[in-house]
Amino acid sequence: MIACTAQNEMAVTGQSMIRAALIIHCLFACMLLSANVSALIVSVGTDFESITLGPGLHYLVEPENVINVSEIMDHTGWKEVSTPQASFGFRDKAYWLRFAVENPQNKPEDLLIELSNNYLDSINLYVLDEEKQVIAHQQSGDSIPYRLRPIAHAQNLHPVTLPAKARITIVIRVQSSSALSIPVQIWDRQAFTTYDFTRTVGLGIFFGLMIIFSLYHLVVAALTRDSSALYYAIFIFSFLMIFSYRKGIPPSILPEAAIPSMETANVFGISLVGFSLCLFTSRILLLKDAAPALARLMLIAGSLALLPLFASRYIDYSLLIRISLGYSLIIIVLFATVIIKRIRDRYPPARHMVIASIFGIIGGGSGILAALDILPVTLTVQTLIYVCNAVMALFLALTISYRINMDRQLIEEAQRKHTHELDELVRRRTEELESVNAQLHVVSITDGLTQLYNRRYFDETFRTEYNRAFREKQPLSVLLMDIDHFKKLNDTHGHAFGDLCLKTAAEVVQSQLRRPLDVAARYGGEEFVVLLPDTDTQGACHIAENIRRELKATVVHHNGKPVNMTISAGVSGEIPVARDQHEALLKRADDCLYEAKRNGRDRVETES
């Protein structure tokens, strides 16, 4: 009896447990169904501008069998995003997202759905009405040509018009070989236009600064042959390539056939960044002399950074980019280690690189961590990346300038220390050379016998003074003189006596000139010429007559016998009325000289 009672009680208890389990399963199923039905709802009211979707956004890993959107909506595997944005790391499968948008206003609302990750290969956006029927389908992403996107824009934009007092459901399918980070933002179209203008201006300033840094240091490298400036330019160029593709700029401004693919550019940029950073650091910190082992390590690390360029044909991009990003973190750690080492060595440029290193590690590390899905790709993170990289580029440029200035100072100090005697010797030799040059110049313009100016100097001075007289409308006169019967004197008393007569005549001519601008020269043989600036014909005749009388009164002795000389002179003068007519003036003086000879010599003739 007791046994039967016990068995009945156990049966009742078992049935109660079964009923409880059924109730729990039903409740759990109801929760799942409720979760499947009630997706995240965004209300766009009167003051709506934008919203970034994160917690509450539904996502689903695409099932093995390919199904349509209606079946996707009814699938039981939907889950909620709990992070600030939908981010799933590197995944081979596609992911689905869904959310609802309602418009409580009495007017339609023009919206834009932005997915601001340009590394997403394929984006399919479906718009469903309240009956869960597909009313629109749009495609974008890296694999979709720019011209085929819903809106011709650098970002992945999808226009949606939401009728008044209506609700729609947005379902998005995303697939990518890169990290599957899916920042979803809903914009009022007018608000996006304002925001996009500000963002474009900011990016323009950022890229403009970076391009200036790169081109300037290319010029510096060409002029100074400083390899650190060249590696810096490559480093900045590589950063620009990565960032420009991240922002979707090349596909939006260049022909599709003229640009490499996103995958190729990304691997190329990351590889060059690692390579140039290693070699730049080694060169700017002079590791070859200060730490040869570290210099070799940096060279090896930089060379290994280029391997993805050659392996891209043989390794899947998804795996290759993960390897490249992971290796970039190693390079950053190595970079920091080298900086610390050189700071301990008290090397001045290392101290100046500390600020650049801090911003570079923050900016570069944040970018890599975001790409590896460790950090969320929020607007704050992106702004941090760009600002830090710009500041890093600026301080690296300042480091190069400091290092170049320091090298120049060291060279100058060494030159001052070791070349003082050489400078003194050069100074003495220079003074001697200047003295010799001065003497040579005097010799080149002086007649060796009479010590008057020679004809070449007279010709040059005559042309210059004539043109000056023309400009200033001042008179200019010329005396052309010839020793009378000089050939007879030379033949009678010998050439030595003739030379003495020429020197005596030259001394007499020079003695009658009082002004610095007056020029006396030996014109040739026994002829002399005198140039008289700012002197009219009357004044020139007076000077010529003084020379004639003085020479006639001068006695030259030969073998104890006195010998007298006379001269004939022709005078011509004018205020020039045209340039470069000096030859005509000299010709008239020569005609007057011949007139003096025809009229008996020992006289001065001038123009009538």
PDB file of N, CA, C and O in Angstrom, residues 145-208:
ATOM      1  N   PRO A 145      31.088  49.283 -59.265  1.00  0.00           N
ATOM      2  CA  PRO A 145      31.677  50.464 -59.900  1.00  0.00           C
ATOM      3  C   PRO A 145      31.022  51.755 -59.400  1.00  0.00           C
ATOM      4  O   PRO A 145      29.820  51.786 -59.101  1.00  0.00           O
ATOM      5  N   TYR A 146      31.821  52.778 -59.321  1.00  0.00           N
ATOM      6  CA  TYR A 146      31.354  54.046 -58.756  1.00  0.00           C
ATOM      7  C   TYR A 146      30.127  54.574 -59.490  1.00  0.00           C
ATOM      8  O   TYR A 146      29.189  55.083 -58.875  1.00  0.00           O
ATOM      9  N   ARG A 147      30.099  54.434 -60.802  1.00  0.00           N
ATOM     10  CA  ARG A 147      29.010  54.995 -61.597  1.00  0.00           C
ATOM     11  C   ARG A 147      27.695  54.247 -61.391  1.00  0.00           C
ATOM     12  O   ARG A 147      26.625  54.751 -61.758  1.00  0.00           O
ATOM     13  N   LEU A 148      27.753  53.021 -60.835  1.00  0.00           N
ATOM     14  CA  LEU A 148      26.549  52.215 -60.647  1.00  0.00           C
ATOM     15  C   LEU A 148      25.986  52.319 -59.234  1.00  0.00           C
ATOM     16  O   LEU A 148      24.988  51.676 -58.926  1.00  0.00           O
ATOM     17  N   ARG A 149      26.587  53.111 -58.389  1.00  0.00           N
ATOM     18  CA  ARG A 149      26.094  53.253 -57.025  1.00  0.00           C
ATOM     19  C   ARG A 149      24.825  54.107 -57.020  1.00  0.00           C
ATOM     20  O   ARG A 149      24.602  54.918 -57.931  1.00  0.00           O
ATOM     21  N   PRO A 150      24.005  53.974 -55.984  1.00  0.00           N
ATOM     22  CA  PRO A 150      22.762  54.762 -55.929  1.00  0.00           C
ATOM     23  C   PRO A 150      23.005  56.269 -55.968  1.00  0.00           C
ATOM     24  O   PRO A 150      22.240  57.008 -56.577  1.00  0.00           O
ATOM     25  N   ILE A 151      24.082  56.704 -55.292  1.00  0.00           N
ATOM     26  CA  ILE A 151      24.469  58.120 -55.291  1.00  0.00           C
ATOM     27  C   ILE A 151      25.961  58.189 -55.592  1.00  0.00           C
ATOM     28  O   ILE A 151      26.757  57.468 -54.994  1.00  0.00           O
ATOM     29  N   ALA A 152      26.336  59.059 -56.536  1.00  0.00           N
ATOM     30  CA  ALA A 152      27.751  59.209 -56.890  1.00  0.00           C
ATOM     31  C   ALA A 152      28.459  59.967 -55.776  1.00  0.00           C
ATOM     32  O   ALA A 152      28.564  61.198 -55.795  1.00  0.00           O
ATOM     33  N   HIS A 153      28.953  59.232 -54.813  1.00  0.00           N
ATOM     34  CA  HIS A 153      29.594  59.827 -53.639  1.00  0.00           C
ATOM     35  C   HIS A 153      30.706  58.905 -53.188  1.00  0.00           C
ATOM     36  O   HIS A 153      30.687  57.690 -53.445  1.00  0.00           O
ATOM     37  N   ALA A 154      31.713  59.484 -52.510  1.00  0.00           N
ATOM     38  CA  ALA A 154      32.843  58.685 -52.052  1.00  0.00           C
ATOM     39  C   ALA A 154      32.431  57.656 -51.003  1.00  0.00           C
ATOM     40  O   ALA A 154      33.050  56.604 -50.873  1.00  0.00           O
ATOM     41  N   GLN A 155      31.381  57.946 -50.234  1.00  0.00           N
ATOM     42  CA  GLN A 155      30.882  57.008 -49.231  1.00  0.00           C
ATOM     43  C   GLN A 155      29.773  56.145 -49.821  1.00  0.00           C
ATOM     44  O   GLN A 155      29.214  56.448 -50.875  1.00  0.00           O
ATOM     45  N   ASN A 156      29.459  55.058 -49.099  1.00  0.00           N
ATOM     46  CA  ASN A 156      28.361  54.190 -49.511  1.00  0.00           C
ATOM     47  C   ASN A 156      27.051  54.797 -49.016  1.00  0.00           C
ATOM     48  O   ASN A 156      26.685  54.668 -47.851  1.00  0.00           O
ATOM     49  N   LEU A 157      26.338  55.490 -49.902  1.00  0.00           N
ATOM     50  CA  LEU A 157      25.104  56.187 -49.554  1.00  0.00           C
ATOM     51  C   LEU A 157      23.917  55.561 -50.263  1.00  0.00           C
ATOM     52  O   LEU A 157      23.999  55.216 -51.449  1.00  0.00           O
ATOM     53  N   HIS A 158      22.811  55.435 -49.529  1.00  0.00           N
ATOM     54  CA  HIS A 158      21.579  54.858 -50.076  1.00  0.00           C
ATOM     55  C   HIS A 158      20.428  55.800 -49.767  1.00  0.00           C
ATOM     56  O   HIS A 158      20.102  56.024 -48.595  1.00  0.00           O
ATOM     57  N   PRO A 159      19.813  56.399 -50.801  1.00  0.00           N
ATOM     58  CA  PRO A 159      18.691  57.314 -50.563  1.00  0.00           C
ATOM     59  C   PRO A 159      17.402  56.539 -50.294  1.00  0.00           C
ATOM     60  O   PRO A 159      17.107  55.534 -50.946  1.00  0.00           O
ATOM     61  N   VAL A 160      16.662  56.999 -49.328  1.00  0.00           N
ATOM     62  CA  VAL A 160      15.376  56.384 -48.983  1.00  0.00           C
ATOM     63  C   VAL A 160      14.381  57.504 -48.726  1.00  0.00           C
ATOM     64  O   VAL A 160      14.661  58.424 -47.949  1.00  0.00           O
ATOM     65  N   THR A 161      13.215  57.436 -49.368  1.00  0.00           N
ATOM     66  CA  THR A 161      12.137  58.395 -49.109  1.00  0.00           C
ATOM     67  C   THR A 161      11.079  57.709 -48.263  1.00  0.00           C
ATOM     68  O   THR A 161      10.500  56.684 -48.663  1.00  0.00           O
ATOM     69  N   LEU A 162      10.815  58.258 -47.090  1.00  0.00           N
ATOM     70  CA  LEU A 162       9.868  57.663 -46.135  1.00  0.00           C
ATOM     71  C   LEU A 162       8.576  58.464 -46.195  1.00  0.00           C
ATOM     72  O   LEU A 162       8.548  59.653 -45.859  1.00  0.00           O
ATOM     73  N   PRO A 163       7.478  57.824 -46.639  1.00  0.00           N
ATOM     74  CA  PRO A 163       6.207  58.555 -46.732  1.00  0.00           C
ATOM     75  C   PRO A 163       5.731  59.033 -45.357  1.00  0.00           C
ATOM     76  O   PRO A 163       6.186  58.566 -44.314  1.00  0.00           O
ATOM     77  N   ALA A 164       4.783  59.963 -45.373  1.00  0.00           N
ATOM     78  CA  ALA A 164       4.221  60.478 -44.120  1.00  0.00           C
ATOM     79  C   ALA A 164       3.438  59.383 -43.401  1.00  0.00           C
ATOM     80  O   ALA A 164       2.769  58.543 -44.030  1.00  0.00           O
ATOM     81  N   LYS A 165       3.559  59.391 -42.083  1.00  0.00           N
ATOM     82  CA  LYS A 165       2.807  58.461 -41.220  1.00  0.00           C
ATOM     83  C   LYS A 165       3.030  57.016 -41.647  1.00  0.00           C
ATOM     84  O   LYS A 165       2.094  56.200 -41.666  1.00  0.00           O
ATOM     85  N   ALA A 166       4.289  56.684 -41.999  1.00  0.00           N
ATOM     86  CA  ALA A 166       4.573  55.328 -42.488  1.00  0.00           C
ATOM     87  C   ALA A 166       5.773  54.764 -41.759  1.00  0.00           C
ATOM     88  O   ALA A 166       6.537  55.489 -41.112  1.00  0.00           O
ATOM     89  N   ARG A 167       5.895  53.431 -41.865  1.00  0.00           N
ATOM     90  CA  ARG A 167       7.049  52.741 -41.305  1.00  0.00           C
ATOM     91  C   ARG A 167       7.594  51.794 -42.365  1.00  0.00           C
ATOM     92  O   ARG A 167       6.837  51.108 -43.056  1.00  0.00           O
ATOM     93  N   ILE A 168       8.932  51.776 -42.482  1.00  0.00           N
ATOM     94  CA  ILE A 168       9.579  50.843 -43.398  1.00  0.00           C
ATOM     95  C   ILE A 168      10.630  50.054 -42.621  1.00  0.00           C
ATOM     96  O   ILE A 168      11.054  50.456 -41.532  1.00  0.00           O
ATOM     97  N   THR A 169      11.028  48.937 -43.192  1.00  0.00           N
ATOM     98  CA  THR A 169      12.091  48.119 -42.607  1.00  0.00           C
ATOM     99  C   THR A 169      13.268  48.089 -43.578  1.00  0.00           C
ATOM    100  O   THR A 169      13.087  47.878 -44.783  1.00  0.00           O
ATOM    101  N   ILE A 170      14.444  48.335 -43.050  1.00  0.00           N
ATOM    102  CA  ILE A 170      15.671  48.317 -43.859  1.00  0.00           C
ATOM    103  C   ILE A 170      16.421  47.028 -43.534  1.00  0.00           C
ATOM    104  O   ILE A 170      16.707  46.734 -42.377  1.00  0.00           O
ATOM    105  N   VAL A 171      16.739  46.264 -44.562  1.00  0.00           N
ATOM    106  CA  VAL A 171      17.513  45.032 -44.414  1.00  0.00           C
ATOM    107  C   VAL A 171      18.771  45.177 -45.282  1.00  0.00           C
ATOM    108  O   VAL A 171      18.665  45.510 -46.466  1.00  0.00           O
ATOM    109  N   ILE A 172      19.919  44.929 -44.666  1.00  0.00           N
ATOM    110  CA  ILE A 172      21.188  45.137 -45.357  1.00  0.00           C
ATOM    111  C   ILE A 172      22.003  43.860 -45.307  1.00  0.00           C
ATOM    112  O   ILE A 172      22.193  43.275 -44.233  1.00  0.00           O
ATOM    113  N   ARG A 173      22.500  43.441 -46.464  1.00  0.00           N
ATOM    114  CA  ARG A 173      23.415  42.305 -46.549  1.00  0.00           C
ATOM    115  C   ARG A 173      24.809  42.839 -46.861  1.00  0.00           C
ATOM    116  O   ARG A 173      24.999  43.588 -47.832  1.00  0.00           O
ATOM    117  N   VAL A 174      25.808  42.473 -46.044  1.00  0.00           N
ATOM    118  CA  VAL A 174      27.166  42.979 -46.185  1.00  0.00           C
ATOM    119  C   VAL A 174      28.141  41.810 -46.224  1.00  0.00           C
ATOM    120  O   VAL A 174      28.026  40.867 -45.428  1.00  0.00           O
ATOM    121  N   GLN A 175      29.094  41.905 -47.145  1.00  0.00           N
ATOM    122  CA  GLN A 175      30.137  40.880 -47.234  1.00  0.00           C
ATOM    123  C   GLN A 175      31.441  41.568 -47.605  1.00  0.00           C
ATOM    124  O   GLN A 175      31.457  42.501 -48.410  1.00  0.00           O
ATOM    125  N   SER A 176      32.540  41.093 -46.996  1.00  0.00           N
ATOM    126  CA  SER A 176      33.824  41.725 -47.278  1.00  0.00           C
ATOM    127  C   SER A 176      34.957  40.789 -46.900  1.00  0.00           C
ATOM    128  O   SER A 176      34.847  39.999 -45.952  1.00  0.00           O
ATOM    129  N   SER A 177      36.079  40.912 -47.627  1.00  0.00           N
ATOM    130  CA  SER A 177      37.288  40.165 -47.286  1.00  0.00           C
ATOM    131  C   SER A 177      38.109  40.910 -46.239  1.00  0.00           C
ATOM    132  O   SER A 177      39.031  40.336 -45.665  1.00  0.00           O
ATOM    133  N   SER A 178      37.784  42.179 -45.999  1.00  0.00           N
ATOM    134  CA  SER A 178      38.424  42.939 -44.933  1.00  0.00           C
ATOM    135  C   SER A 178      37.651  42.749 -43.639  1.00  0.00           C
ATOM    136  O   SER A 178      36.687  41.978 -43.581  1.00  0.00           O
ATOM    137  N   ALA A 179      38.076  43.475 -42.609  1.00  0.00           N
ATOM    138  CA  ALA A 179      37.357  43.405 -41.341  1.00  0.00           C
ATOM    139  C   ALA A 179      35.925  43.877 -41.547  1.00  0.00           C
ATOM    140  O   ALA A 179      35.678  44.906 -42.172  1.00  0.00           O
ATOM    141  N   LEU A 180      34.966  43.103 -41.000  1.00  0.00           N
ATOM    142  CA  LEU A 180      33.552  43.372 -41.229  1.00  0.00           C
ATOM    143  C   LEU A 180      33.048  44.347 -40.174  1.00  0.00           C
ATOM    144  O   LEU A 180      32.303  43.989 -39.255  1.00  0.00           O
ATOM    145  N   SER A 181      33.471  45.585 -40.310  1.00  0.00           N
ATOM    146  CA  SER A 181      32.991  46.663 -39.449  1.00  0.00           C
ATOM    147  C   SER A 181      31.944  47.436 -40.233  1.00  0.00           C
ATOM    148  O   SER A 181      32.212  47.913 -41.336  1.00  0.00           O
ATOM    149  N   ILE A 182      30.712  47.538 -39.669  1.00  0.00           N
ATOM    150  CA  ILE A 182      29.584  48.070 -40.433  1.00  0.00           C
ATOM    151  C   ILE A 182      28.986  49.265 -39.696  1.00  0.00           C
ATOM    152  O   ILE A 182      28.011  49.139 -38.946  1.00  0.00           O
ATOM    153  N   PRO A 183      29.584  50.456 -39.852  1.00  0.00           N
ATOM    154  CA  PRO A 183      28.999  51.652 -39.237  1.00  0.00           C
ATOM    155  C   PRO A 183      27.782  52.120 -40.028  1.00  0.00           C
ATOM    156  O   PRO A 183      27.898  52.510 -41.193  1.00  0.00           O
ATOM    157  N   VAL A 184      26.606  52.067 -39.416  1.00  0.00           N
ATOM    158  CA  VAL A 184      25.358  52.439 -40.079  1.00  0.00           C
ATOM    159  C   VAL A 184      24.865  53.744 -39.471  1.00  0.00           C
ATOM    160  O   VAL A 184      24.735  53.864 -38.247  1.00  0.00           O
ATOM    161  N   GLN A 185      24.614  54.725 -40.328  1.00  0.00           N
ATOM    162  CA  GLN A 185      24.124  56.014 -39.864  1.00  0.00           C
ATOM    163  C   GLN A 185      22.970  56.462 -40.751  1.00  0.00           C
ATOM    164  O   GLN A 185      23.036  56.358 -41.978  1.00  0.00           O
ATOM    165  N   ILE A 186      21.905  56.957 -40.115  1.00  0.00           N
ATOM    166  CA  ILE A 186      20.746  57.478 -40.844  1.00  0.00           C
ATOM    167  C   ILE A 186      20.811  58.999 -40.791  1.00  0.00           C
ATOM    168  O   ILE A 186      20.983  59.591 -39.722  1.00  0.00           O
ATOM    169  N   TRP A 187      20.647  59.620 -41.958  1.00  0.00           N
ATOM    170  CA  TRP A 187      20.771  61.070 -42.071  1.00  0.00           C
ATOM    171  C   TRP A 187      19.514  61.678 -42.670  1.00  0.00           C
ATOM    172  O   TRP A 187      18.902  61.104 -43.590  1.00  0.00           O
ATOM    173  N   ASP A 188      19.150  62.851 -42.147  1.00  0.00           N
ATOM    174  CA  ASP A 188      18.287  63.734 -42.915  1.00  0.00           C
ATOM    175  C   ASP A 188      19.134  64.288 -44.059  1.00  0.00           C
ATOM    176  O   ASP A 188      20.290  64.679 -43.861  1.00  0.00           O
ATOM    177  N   ARG A 189      18.559  64.313 -45.253  1.00  0.00           N
ATOM    178  CA  ARG A 189      19.379  64.619 -46.430  1.00  0.00           C
ATOM    179  C   ARG A 189      20.007  66.013 -46.345  1.00  0.00           C
ATOM    180  O   ARG A 189      21.174  66.203 -46.699  1.00  0.00           O
ATOM    181  N   GLN A 190      19.262  67.000 -45.873  1.00  0.00           N
ATOM    182  CA  GLN A 190      19.805  68.345 -45.764  1.00  0.00           C
ATOM    183  C   GLN A 190      20.909  68.405 -44.712  1.00  0.00           C
ATOM    184  O   GLN A 190      21.941  69.056 -44.901  1.00  0.00           O
ATOM    185  N   ALA A 191      20.698  67.710 -43.593  1.00  0.00           N
ATOM    186  CA  ALA A 191      21.716  67.686 -42.541  1.00  0.00           C
ATOM    187  C   ALA A 191      22.988  67.019 -43.043  1.00  0.00           C
ATOM    188  O   ALA A 191      24.104  67.439 -42.707  1.00  0.00           O
ATOM    189  N   PHE A 192      22.834  65.968 -43.874  1.00  0.00           N
ATOM    190  CA  PHE A 192      24.020  65.296 -44.407  1.00  0.00           C
ATOM    191  C   PHE A 192      24.797  66.225 -45.329  1.00  0.00           C
ATOM    192  O   PHE A 192      26.033  66.228 -45.319  1.00  0.00           O
ATOM    193  N   THR A 193      24.088  67.023 -46.129  1.00  0.00           N
ATOM    194  CA  THR A 193      24.777  67.945 -47.045  1.00  0.00           C
ATOM    195  C   THR A 193      25.661  68.915 -46.270  1.00  0.00           C
ATOM    196  O   THR A 193      26.817  69.163 -46.633  1.00  0.00           O
ATOM    197  N   THR A 194      25.113  69.460 -45.182  1.00  0.00           N
ATOM    198  CA  THR A 194      25.893  70.381 -44.358  1.00  0.00           C
ATOM    199  C   THR A 194      27.090  69.674 -43.732  1.00  0.00           C
ATOM    200  O   THR A 194      28.220  70.176 -43.753  1.00  0.00           O
ATOM    201  N   TYR A 195      26.832  68.474 -43.160  1.00  0.00           N
ATOM    202  CA  TYR A 195      27.908  67.721 -42.521  1.00  0.00           C
ATOM    203  C   TYR A 195      28.972  67.309 -43.534  1.00  0.00           C
ATOM    204  O   TYR A 195      30.169  67.395 -43.272  1.00  0.00           O
ATOM    205  N   ASP A 196      28.533  66.892 -44.717  1.00  0.00           N
ATOM    206  CA  ASP A 196      29.477  66.411 -45.723  1.00  0.00           C
ATOM    207  C   ASP A 196      30.375  67.533 -46.221  1.00  0.00           C
ATOM    208  O   ASP A 196      31.551  67.315 -46.506  1.00  0.00           O
ATOM    209  N   PHE A 197      29.839  68.744 -46.301  1.00  0.00           N
ATOM    210  CA  PHE A 197      30.672  69.881 -46.697  1.00  0.00           C
ATOM    211  C   PHE A 197      31.777  70.117 -45.676  1.00  0.00           C
ATOM    212  O   PHE A 197      32.941  70.288 -46.036  1.00  0.00           O
ATOM    213  N   THR A 198      31.402  70.105 -44.396  1.00  0.00           N
ATOM    214  CA  THR A 198      32.407  70.306 -43.338  1.00  0.00           C
ATOM    215  C   THR A 198      33.443  69.187 -43.369  1.00  0.00           C
ATOM    216  O   THR A 198      34.648  69.430 -43.243  1.00  0.00           O
ATOM    217  N   ARG A 199      32.981  67.951 -43.525  1.00  0.00           N
ATOM    218  CA  ARG A 199      33.910  66.822 -43.573  1.00  0.00           C
ATOM    219  C   ARG A 199      34.837  66.923 -44.783  1.00  0.00           C
ATOM    220  O   ARG A 199      36.042  66.646 -44.677  1.00  0.00           O
ATOM    221  N   THR A 200      34.308  67.337 -45.914  1.00  0.00           N
ATOM    222  CA  THR A 200      35.128  67.455 -47.117  1.00  0.00           C
ATOM    223  C   THR A 200      36.197  68.533 -46.951  1.00  0.00           C
ATOM    224  O   THR A 200      37.351  68.343 -47.357  1.00  0.00           O
ATOM    225  N   VAL A 201      35.822  69.659 -46.349  1.00  0.00           N
ATOM    226  CA  VAL A 201      36.794  70.717 -46.097  1.00  0.00           C
ATOM    227  C   VAL A 201      37.901  70.215 -45.170  1.00  0.00           C
ATOM    228  O   VAL A 201      39.096  70.447 -45.392  1.00  0.00           O
ATOM    229  N   GLY A 202      37.494  69.518 -44.092  1.00  0.00           N
ATOM    230  CA  GLY A 202      38.488  68.978 -43.165  1.00  0.00           C
ATOM    231  C   GLY A 202      39.431  67.998 -43.832  1.00  0.00           C
ATOM    232  O   GLY A 202      40.650  68.042 -43.625  1.00  0.00           O
ATOM    233  N   LEU A 203      38.865  67.097 -44.650  1.00  0.00           N
ATOM    234  CA  LEU A 203      39.716  66.140 -45.362  1.00  0.00           C
ATOM    235  C   LEU A 203      40.616  66.853 -46.363  1.00  0.00           C
ATOM    236  O   LEU A 203      41.772  66.465 -46.560  1.00  0.00           O
ATOM    237  N   GLY A 204      40.080  67.905 -46.991  1.00  0.00           N
ATOM    238  CA  GLY A 204      40.910  68.666 -47.936  1.00  0.00           C
ATOM    239  C   GLY A 204      42.110  69.296 -47.249  1.00  0.00           C
ATOM    240  O   GLY A 204      43.220  69.281 -47.775  1.00  0.00           O
ATOM    241  N   ILE A 205      41.870  69.852 -46.063  1.00  0.00           N
ATOM    242  CA  ILE A 205      42.982  70.444 -45.312  1.00  0.00           C
ATOM    243  C   ILE A 205      43.993  69.369 -44.937  1.00  0.00           C
ATOM    244  O   ILE A 205      45.215  69.547 -45.075  1.00  0.00           O
ATOM    245  N   PHE A 206      43.479  68.219 -44.453  1.00  0.00           N
ATOM    246  CA  PHE A 206      44.368  67.127 -44.041  1.00  0.00           C
ATOM    247  C   PHE A 206      45.210  66.632 -45.206  1.00  0.00           C
ATOM    248  O   PHE A 206      46.442  66.546 -45.114  1.00  0.00           O
ATOM    249  N   PHE A 207      44.566  66.334 -46.331  1.00  0.00           N
ATOM    250  CA  PHE A 207      45.295  65.814 -47.478  1.00  0.00           C
ATOM    251  C   PHE A 207      46.204  66.883 -48.076  1.00  0.00           C
ATOM    252  O   PHE A 207      47.301  66.568 -48.550  1.00  0.00           O
ATOM    253  N   GLY A 208      45.768  68.143 -48.050  1.00  0.00           N
ATOM    254  CA  GLY A 208      46.617  69.209 -48.564  1.00  0.00           C
ATOM    255  C   GLY A 208      47.906  69.326 -47.775  1.00  0.00           C
ATOM    256  O   GLY A 208      48.991  69.438 -48.349  1.00  0.00           O
TER     257      GLY A 208
END
